[in-house]
Short mmCIF file of C-alpha atoms in Angstrom, two decimals:
data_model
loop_
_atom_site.label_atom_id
_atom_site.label_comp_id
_atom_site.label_asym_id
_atom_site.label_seq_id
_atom_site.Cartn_x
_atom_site.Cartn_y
_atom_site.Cartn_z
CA UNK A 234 -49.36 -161.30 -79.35
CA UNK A 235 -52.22 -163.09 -77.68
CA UNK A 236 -55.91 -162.02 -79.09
CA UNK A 237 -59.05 -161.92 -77.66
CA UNK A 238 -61.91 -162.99 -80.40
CA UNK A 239 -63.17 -160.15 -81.36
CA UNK A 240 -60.13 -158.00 -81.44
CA UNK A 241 -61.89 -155.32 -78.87
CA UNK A 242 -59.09 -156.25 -76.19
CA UNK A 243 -55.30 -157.69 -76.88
CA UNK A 244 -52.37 -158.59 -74.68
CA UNK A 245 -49.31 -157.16 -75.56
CA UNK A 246 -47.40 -158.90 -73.05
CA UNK A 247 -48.00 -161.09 -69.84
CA UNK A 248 -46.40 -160.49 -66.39
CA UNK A 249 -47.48 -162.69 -63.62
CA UNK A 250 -51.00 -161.31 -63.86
CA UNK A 251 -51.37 -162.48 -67.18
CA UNK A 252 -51.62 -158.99 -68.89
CA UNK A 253 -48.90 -156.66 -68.07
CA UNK A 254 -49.84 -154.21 -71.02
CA UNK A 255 -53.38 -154.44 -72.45
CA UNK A 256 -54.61 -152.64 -75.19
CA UNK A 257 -58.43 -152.47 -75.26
CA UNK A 258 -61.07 -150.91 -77.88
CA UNK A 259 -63.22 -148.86 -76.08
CA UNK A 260 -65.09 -148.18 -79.49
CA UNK A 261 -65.46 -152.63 -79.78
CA UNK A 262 -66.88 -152.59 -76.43
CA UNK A 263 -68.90 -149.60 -76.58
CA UNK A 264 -70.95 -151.45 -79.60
CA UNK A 265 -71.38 -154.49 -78.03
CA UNK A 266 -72.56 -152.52 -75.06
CA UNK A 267 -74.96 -150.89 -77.41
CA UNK A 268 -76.06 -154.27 -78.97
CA UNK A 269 -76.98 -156.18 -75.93
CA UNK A 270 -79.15 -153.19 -74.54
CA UNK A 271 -81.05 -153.67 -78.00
CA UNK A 272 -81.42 -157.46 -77.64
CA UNK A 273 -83.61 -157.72 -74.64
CA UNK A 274 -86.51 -155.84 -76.22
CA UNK A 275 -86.56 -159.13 -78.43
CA UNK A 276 -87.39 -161.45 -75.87
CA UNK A 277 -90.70 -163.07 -76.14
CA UNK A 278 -92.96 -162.50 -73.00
CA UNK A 279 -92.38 -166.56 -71.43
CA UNK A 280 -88.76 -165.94 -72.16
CA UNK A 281 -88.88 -162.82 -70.52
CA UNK A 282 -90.86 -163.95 -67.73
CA UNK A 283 -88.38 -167.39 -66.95
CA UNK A 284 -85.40 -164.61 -66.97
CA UNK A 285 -87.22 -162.00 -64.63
CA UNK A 286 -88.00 -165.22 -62.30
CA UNK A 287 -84.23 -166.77 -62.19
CA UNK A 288 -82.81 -162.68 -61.97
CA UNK A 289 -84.41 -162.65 -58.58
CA UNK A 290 -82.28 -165.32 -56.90
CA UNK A 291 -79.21 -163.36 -58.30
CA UNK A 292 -80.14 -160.67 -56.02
CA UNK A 293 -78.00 -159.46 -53.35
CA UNK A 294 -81.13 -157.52 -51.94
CA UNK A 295 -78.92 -153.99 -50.21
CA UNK A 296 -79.21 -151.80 -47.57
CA UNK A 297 -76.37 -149.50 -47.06
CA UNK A 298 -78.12 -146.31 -45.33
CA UNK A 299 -76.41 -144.14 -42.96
CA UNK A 300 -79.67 -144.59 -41.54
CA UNK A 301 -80.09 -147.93 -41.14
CA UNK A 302 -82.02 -150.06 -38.09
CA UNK A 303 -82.99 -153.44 -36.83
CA UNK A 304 -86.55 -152.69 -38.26
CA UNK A 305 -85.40 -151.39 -41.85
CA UNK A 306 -82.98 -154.39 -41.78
CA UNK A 307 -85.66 -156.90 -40.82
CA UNK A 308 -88.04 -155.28 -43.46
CA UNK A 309 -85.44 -156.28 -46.05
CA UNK A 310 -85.29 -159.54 -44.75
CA UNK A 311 -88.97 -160.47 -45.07
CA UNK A 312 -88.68 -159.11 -48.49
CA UNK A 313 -85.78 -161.38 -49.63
CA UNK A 314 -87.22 -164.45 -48.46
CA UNK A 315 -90.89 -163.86 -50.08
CA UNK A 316 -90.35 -161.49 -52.90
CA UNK A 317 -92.42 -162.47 -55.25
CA UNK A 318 -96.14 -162.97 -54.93
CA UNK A 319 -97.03 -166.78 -54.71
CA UNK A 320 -99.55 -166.56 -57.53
CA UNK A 321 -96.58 -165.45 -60.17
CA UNK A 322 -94.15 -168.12 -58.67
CA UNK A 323 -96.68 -171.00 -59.03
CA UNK A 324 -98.40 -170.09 -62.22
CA UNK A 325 -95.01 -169.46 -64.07
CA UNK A 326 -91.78 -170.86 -62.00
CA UNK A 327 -90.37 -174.29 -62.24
CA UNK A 328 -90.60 -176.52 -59.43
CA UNK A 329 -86.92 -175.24 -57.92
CA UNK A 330 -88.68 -171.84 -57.89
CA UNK A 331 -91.45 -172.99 -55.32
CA UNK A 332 -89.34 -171.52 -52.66
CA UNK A 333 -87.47 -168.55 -54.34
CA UNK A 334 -85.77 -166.49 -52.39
CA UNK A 335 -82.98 -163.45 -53.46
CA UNK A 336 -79.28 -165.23 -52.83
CA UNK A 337 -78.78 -163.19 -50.29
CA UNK A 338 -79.05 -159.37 -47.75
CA UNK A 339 -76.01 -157.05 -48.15
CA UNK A 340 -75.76 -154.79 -44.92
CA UNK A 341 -73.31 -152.85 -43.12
CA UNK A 342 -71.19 -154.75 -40.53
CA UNK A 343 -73.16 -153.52 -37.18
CA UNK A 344 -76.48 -155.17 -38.32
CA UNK A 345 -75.23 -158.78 -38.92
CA UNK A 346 -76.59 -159.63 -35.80
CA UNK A 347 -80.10 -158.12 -36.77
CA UNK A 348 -80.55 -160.27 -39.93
CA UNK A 349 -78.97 -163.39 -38.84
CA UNK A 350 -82.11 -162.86 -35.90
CA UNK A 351 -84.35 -161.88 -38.23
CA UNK A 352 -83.96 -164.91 -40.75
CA UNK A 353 -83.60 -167.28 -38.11
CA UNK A 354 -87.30 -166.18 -37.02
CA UNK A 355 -88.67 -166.70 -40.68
CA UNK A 356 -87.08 -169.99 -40.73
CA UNK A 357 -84.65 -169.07 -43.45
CA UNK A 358 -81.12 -169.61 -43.89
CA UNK A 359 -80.46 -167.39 -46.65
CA UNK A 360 -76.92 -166.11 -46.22
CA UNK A 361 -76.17 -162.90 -45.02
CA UNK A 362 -73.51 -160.30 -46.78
CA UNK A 363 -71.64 -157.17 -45.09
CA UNK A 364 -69.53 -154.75 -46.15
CA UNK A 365 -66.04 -154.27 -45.07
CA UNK A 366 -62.66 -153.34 -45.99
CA UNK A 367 -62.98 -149.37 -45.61
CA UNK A 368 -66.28 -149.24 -47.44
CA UNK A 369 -66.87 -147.35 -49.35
CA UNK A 370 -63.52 -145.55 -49.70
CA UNK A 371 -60.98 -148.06 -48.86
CA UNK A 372 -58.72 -145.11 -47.82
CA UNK A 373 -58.00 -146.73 -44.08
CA UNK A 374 -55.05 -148.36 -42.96
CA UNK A 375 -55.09 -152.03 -44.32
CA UNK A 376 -54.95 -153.14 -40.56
CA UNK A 377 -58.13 -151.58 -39.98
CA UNK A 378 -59.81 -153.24 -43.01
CA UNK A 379 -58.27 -156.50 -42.24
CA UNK A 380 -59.97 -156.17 -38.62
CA UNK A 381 -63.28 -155.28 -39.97
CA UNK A 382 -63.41 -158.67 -42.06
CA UNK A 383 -62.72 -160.28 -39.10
CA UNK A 384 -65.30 -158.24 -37.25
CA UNK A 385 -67.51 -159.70 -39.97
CA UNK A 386 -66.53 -163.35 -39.84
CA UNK A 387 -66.82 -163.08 -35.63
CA UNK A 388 -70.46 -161.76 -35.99
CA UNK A 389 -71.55 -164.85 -38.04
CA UNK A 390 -71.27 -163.37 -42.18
CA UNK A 391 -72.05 -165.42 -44.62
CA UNK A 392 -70.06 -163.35 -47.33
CA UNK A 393 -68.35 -160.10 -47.10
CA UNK A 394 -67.98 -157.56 -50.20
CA UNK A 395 -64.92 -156.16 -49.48
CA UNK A 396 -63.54 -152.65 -51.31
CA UNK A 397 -60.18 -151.76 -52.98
CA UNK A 398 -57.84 -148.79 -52.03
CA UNK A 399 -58.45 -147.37 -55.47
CA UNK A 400 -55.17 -145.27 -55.50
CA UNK A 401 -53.40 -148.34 -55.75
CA UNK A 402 -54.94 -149.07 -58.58
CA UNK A 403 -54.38 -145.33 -60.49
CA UNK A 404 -50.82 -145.26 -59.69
CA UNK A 405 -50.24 -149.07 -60.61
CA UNK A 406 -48.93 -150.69 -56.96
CA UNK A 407 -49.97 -153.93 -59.02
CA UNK A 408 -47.63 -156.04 -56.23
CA UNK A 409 -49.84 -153.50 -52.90
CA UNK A 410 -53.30 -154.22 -54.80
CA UNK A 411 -52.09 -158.23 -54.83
CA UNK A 412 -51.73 -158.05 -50.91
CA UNK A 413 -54.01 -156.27 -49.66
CA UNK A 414 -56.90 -158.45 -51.28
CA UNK A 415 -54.86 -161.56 -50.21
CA UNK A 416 -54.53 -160.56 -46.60
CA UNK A 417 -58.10 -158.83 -46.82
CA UNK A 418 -59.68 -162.18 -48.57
CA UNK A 419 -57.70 -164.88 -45.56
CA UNK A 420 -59.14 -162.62 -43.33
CA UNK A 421 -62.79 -163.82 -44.12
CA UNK A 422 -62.15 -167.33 -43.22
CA UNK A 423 -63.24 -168.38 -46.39
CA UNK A 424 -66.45 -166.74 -46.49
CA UNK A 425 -67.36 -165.64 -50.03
CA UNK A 426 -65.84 -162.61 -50.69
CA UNK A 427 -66.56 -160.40 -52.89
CA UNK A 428 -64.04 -157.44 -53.98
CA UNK A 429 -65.38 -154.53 -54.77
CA UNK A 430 -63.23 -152.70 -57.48
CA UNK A 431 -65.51 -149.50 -57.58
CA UNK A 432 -64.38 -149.39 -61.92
CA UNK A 433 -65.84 -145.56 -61.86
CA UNK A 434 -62.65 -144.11 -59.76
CA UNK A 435 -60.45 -146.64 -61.83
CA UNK A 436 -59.65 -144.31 -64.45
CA UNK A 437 -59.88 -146.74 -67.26
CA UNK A 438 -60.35 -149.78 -68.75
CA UNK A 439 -57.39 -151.26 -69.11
CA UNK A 440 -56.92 -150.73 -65.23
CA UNK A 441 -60.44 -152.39 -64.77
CA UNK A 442 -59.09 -155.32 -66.47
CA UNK A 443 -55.90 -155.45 -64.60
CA UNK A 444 -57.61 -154.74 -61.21
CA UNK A 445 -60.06 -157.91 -61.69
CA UNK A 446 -56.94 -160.26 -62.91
CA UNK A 447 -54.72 -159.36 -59.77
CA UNK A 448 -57.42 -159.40 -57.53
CA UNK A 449 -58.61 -162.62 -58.68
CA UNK A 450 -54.65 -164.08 -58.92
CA UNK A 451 -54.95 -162.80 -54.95
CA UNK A 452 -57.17 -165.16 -54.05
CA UNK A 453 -60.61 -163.33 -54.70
CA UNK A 454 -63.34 -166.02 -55.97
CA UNK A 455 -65.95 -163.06 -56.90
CA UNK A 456 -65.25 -159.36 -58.31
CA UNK A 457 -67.60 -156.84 -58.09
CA UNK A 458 -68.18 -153.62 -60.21
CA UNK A 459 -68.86 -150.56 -57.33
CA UNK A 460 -69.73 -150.18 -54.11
CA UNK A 461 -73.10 -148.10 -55.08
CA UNK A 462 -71.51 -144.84 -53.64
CA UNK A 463 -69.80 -143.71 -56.83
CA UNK A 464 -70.42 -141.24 -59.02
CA UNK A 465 -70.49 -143.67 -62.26
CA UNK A 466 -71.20 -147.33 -61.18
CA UNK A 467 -71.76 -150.73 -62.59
CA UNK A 468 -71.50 -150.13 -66.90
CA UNK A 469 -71.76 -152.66 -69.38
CA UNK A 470 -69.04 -151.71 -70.65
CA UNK A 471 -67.12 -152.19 -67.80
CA UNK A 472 -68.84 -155.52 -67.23
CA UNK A 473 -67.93 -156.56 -70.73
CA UNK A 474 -64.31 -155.81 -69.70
CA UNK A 475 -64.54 -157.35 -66.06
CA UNK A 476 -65.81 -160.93 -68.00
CA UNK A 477 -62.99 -160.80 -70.48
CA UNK A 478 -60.85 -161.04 -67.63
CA UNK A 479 -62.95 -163.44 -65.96
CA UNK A 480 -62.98 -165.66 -69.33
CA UNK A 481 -59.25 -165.49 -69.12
CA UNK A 482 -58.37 -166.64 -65.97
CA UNK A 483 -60.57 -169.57 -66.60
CA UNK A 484 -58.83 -170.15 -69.36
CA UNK A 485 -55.10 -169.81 -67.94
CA UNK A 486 -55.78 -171.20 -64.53
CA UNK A 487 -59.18 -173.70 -65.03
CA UNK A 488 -60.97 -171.65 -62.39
CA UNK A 489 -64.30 -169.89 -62.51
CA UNK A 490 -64.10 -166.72 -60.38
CA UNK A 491 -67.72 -165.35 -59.65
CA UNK A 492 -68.88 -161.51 -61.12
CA UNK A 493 -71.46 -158.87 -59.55
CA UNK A 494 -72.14 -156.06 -61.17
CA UNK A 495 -73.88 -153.26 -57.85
CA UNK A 496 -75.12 -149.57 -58.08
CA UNK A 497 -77.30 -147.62 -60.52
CA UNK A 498 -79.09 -151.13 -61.30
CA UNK A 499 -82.47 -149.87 -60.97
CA UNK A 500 -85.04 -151.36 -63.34
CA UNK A 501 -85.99 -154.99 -64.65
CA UNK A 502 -84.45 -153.94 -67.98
CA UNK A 503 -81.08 -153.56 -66.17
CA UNK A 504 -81.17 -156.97 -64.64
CA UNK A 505 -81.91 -158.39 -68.01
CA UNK A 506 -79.07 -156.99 -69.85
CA UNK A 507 -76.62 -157.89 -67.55
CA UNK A 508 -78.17 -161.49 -67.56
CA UNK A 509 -77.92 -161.64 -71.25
CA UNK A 510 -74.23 -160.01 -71.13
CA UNK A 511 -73.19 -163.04 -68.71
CA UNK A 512 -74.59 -165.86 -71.53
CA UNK A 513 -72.62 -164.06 -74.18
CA UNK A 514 -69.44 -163.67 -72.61
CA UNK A 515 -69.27 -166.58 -69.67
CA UNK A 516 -71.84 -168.73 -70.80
CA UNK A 517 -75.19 -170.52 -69.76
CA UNK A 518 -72.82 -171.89 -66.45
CA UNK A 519 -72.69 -168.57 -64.66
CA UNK A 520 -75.86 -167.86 -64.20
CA UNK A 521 -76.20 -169.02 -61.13
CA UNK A 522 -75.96 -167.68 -57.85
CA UNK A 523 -72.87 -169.28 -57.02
CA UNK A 524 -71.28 -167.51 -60.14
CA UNK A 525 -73.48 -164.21 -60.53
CA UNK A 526 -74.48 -161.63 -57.95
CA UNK A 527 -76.47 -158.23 -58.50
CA UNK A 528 -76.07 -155.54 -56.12
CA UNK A 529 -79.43 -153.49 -55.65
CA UNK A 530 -81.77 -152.48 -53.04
CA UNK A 531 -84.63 -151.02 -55.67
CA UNK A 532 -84.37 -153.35 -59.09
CA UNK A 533 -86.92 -155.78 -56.84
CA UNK A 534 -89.67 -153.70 -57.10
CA UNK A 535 -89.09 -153.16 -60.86
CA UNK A 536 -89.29 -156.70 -61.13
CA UNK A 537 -91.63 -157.70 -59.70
CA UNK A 538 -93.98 -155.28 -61.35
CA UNK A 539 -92.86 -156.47 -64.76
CA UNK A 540 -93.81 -159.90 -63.61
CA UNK A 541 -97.44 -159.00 -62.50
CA UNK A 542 -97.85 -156.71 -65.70
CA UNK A 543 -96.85 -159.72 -67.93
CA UNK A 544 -98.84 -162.30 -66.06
CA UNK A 545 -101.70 -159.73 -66.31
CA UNK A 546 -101.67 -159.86 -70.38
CA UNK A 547 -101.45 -163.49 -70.15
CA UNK A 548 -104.35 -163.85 -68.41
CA UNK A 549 -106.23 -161.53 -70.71
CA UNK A 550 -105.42 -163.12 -73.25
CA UNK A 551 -106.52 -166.65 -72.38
#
């Protein structure tokens, strides 16, 4: 029986997957959930500071309105490439941060075109991320989805964060799951794709962790959490869960697969505990944007007012 080290997950026997039946405590995870929510109210106010700084270039910066326009879209642009004052950056950044940006915009497929125009006018070349795959459902014939990657590659994507047919997930078409991310992920050209597991219509855990191994056995170099349209979204403890099987695949095959955790991510506390939930389970070489993504379209804001509250007591206190 192979053992994870803390005895909150165990493999009870491999298939090609590498975990054909896993067992995991819910109750295990559930407390180191509990214990990494606690920790950040222990970080000192530099520390704190230095973490809110490097969480903005994790930032997939999102909009995914039904609403949506080339002004809205270019208004998110602007943000991501400036979004934090210069005063902040410069007073408390390192010199890598003199031109910090977010890693990247997330938008629907149809306004590529307006953000590739809209960076290329502020002189960036921040990538740009769409949807595809049948978001938010996946419940569209795979040809369809396969298309709309392409659609995304054609219009000049940087990445695409494409979303599972979660039914194939519930009733256990491991071998249907395995192909539709591999034809799904050679569809992006290799792009960066990210696929979207949406772990609140997963029905458990253990399915979680068996989702993010064949998906990332498929070909998938990043998995994500949720599209942001669920009813429960991105959990620690389903992040917990999610690295496990990250860590393990590293382990077994020697390659780091990238992890985003997207939807009900809201305030600079958030951010911070899924920073500090990355350093415990993956380590100090994940954080960085080309291992670690969040998915958010309001946690900026948060952020960014933490950071002028904190620089405001420093100054005080001088």
């Amino acid at each position: 029986m192979a053992k994870d080290e803390d005895s909150s997950l165990k493999i009870l026997n491999e298939d090609r997957y590498g975990a054909g039946c896993v067992a995991i405590n819910e109750q295990a995870v559930n407390v180191e959930a509990e214990e990494l929510n606690r920790s950040v109210d222990s970080l000192t106010t530099e520390n704190e500071i230095s973490l809110l700084l490097k969480a903005v270039s994790f930032l997939d910066l999102t909009t995914l309105s039904s609403d949506d326009t080339k002004a809205n879209v270019t208004q998110l642009c602007c943000k991501a490439v400036a979004p934090v004052p210069k005063e902040i950056v410069k007073r408390h950044g390192k010199n890598d941060d003199s031109k910090l940006t977010t890693a990247s915009v997330c938008i629907y497929p149809n306004r590529i075109s307006d953000a590739k125009s809209a960076l290329a006018q502020l002189g960036s070349a921040l990538p740009v991320a769409a949807v595809a795959g049948g978001f938010p459902s996946g419940q569209y014939p795979l040809s369809t989805r396969v298309s709309e990657v392409a659609f995304c590659v054609d219009e000049g994507a940087d990445e695409i964060d494409i979303v599972i047919d979660r039914s194939l997930v519930l009733n256990h078409q491991w071998e249907k799951l395995y192909s539709e991310v591999l034809n799904m992920n050679a569809a992006g050209k290799g792009r960066k794709v990210k696929v979207i597991l949406a772990t609140g219509e997963c029905g458990s855990l253990e399915n979680v962790f068996k989702a993010s191994l064949v998906s990332m056995h498929a070909g998938a170099p990043f998995i994500k959490t949720s599209t942001g349209k669920e009813t429960v979204n991105a959990t620690i403890p389903v992040g917990i869960v999610m690295c496990r099987a990250i860590k393990l695949f590293y382990k077994t095959k020697g390659i780091k697969i990238g992890f985003k955790p997207a939807g009900g991510i809201r305030t600079y506390k958030d951010i911070l505990v899924w920073m500090l939930l990355i350093k415990k389970e993956l380590g100090d070489s994940w954080l960085n944007p080309s291992l670690f993504r969040v998915g958010a379209s309001s946690v900026l804001s948060s952020i960014v007012d933490r950071l002028e509250e904190l620089n405001s007591l420093i100054k005080t206190a001088e």
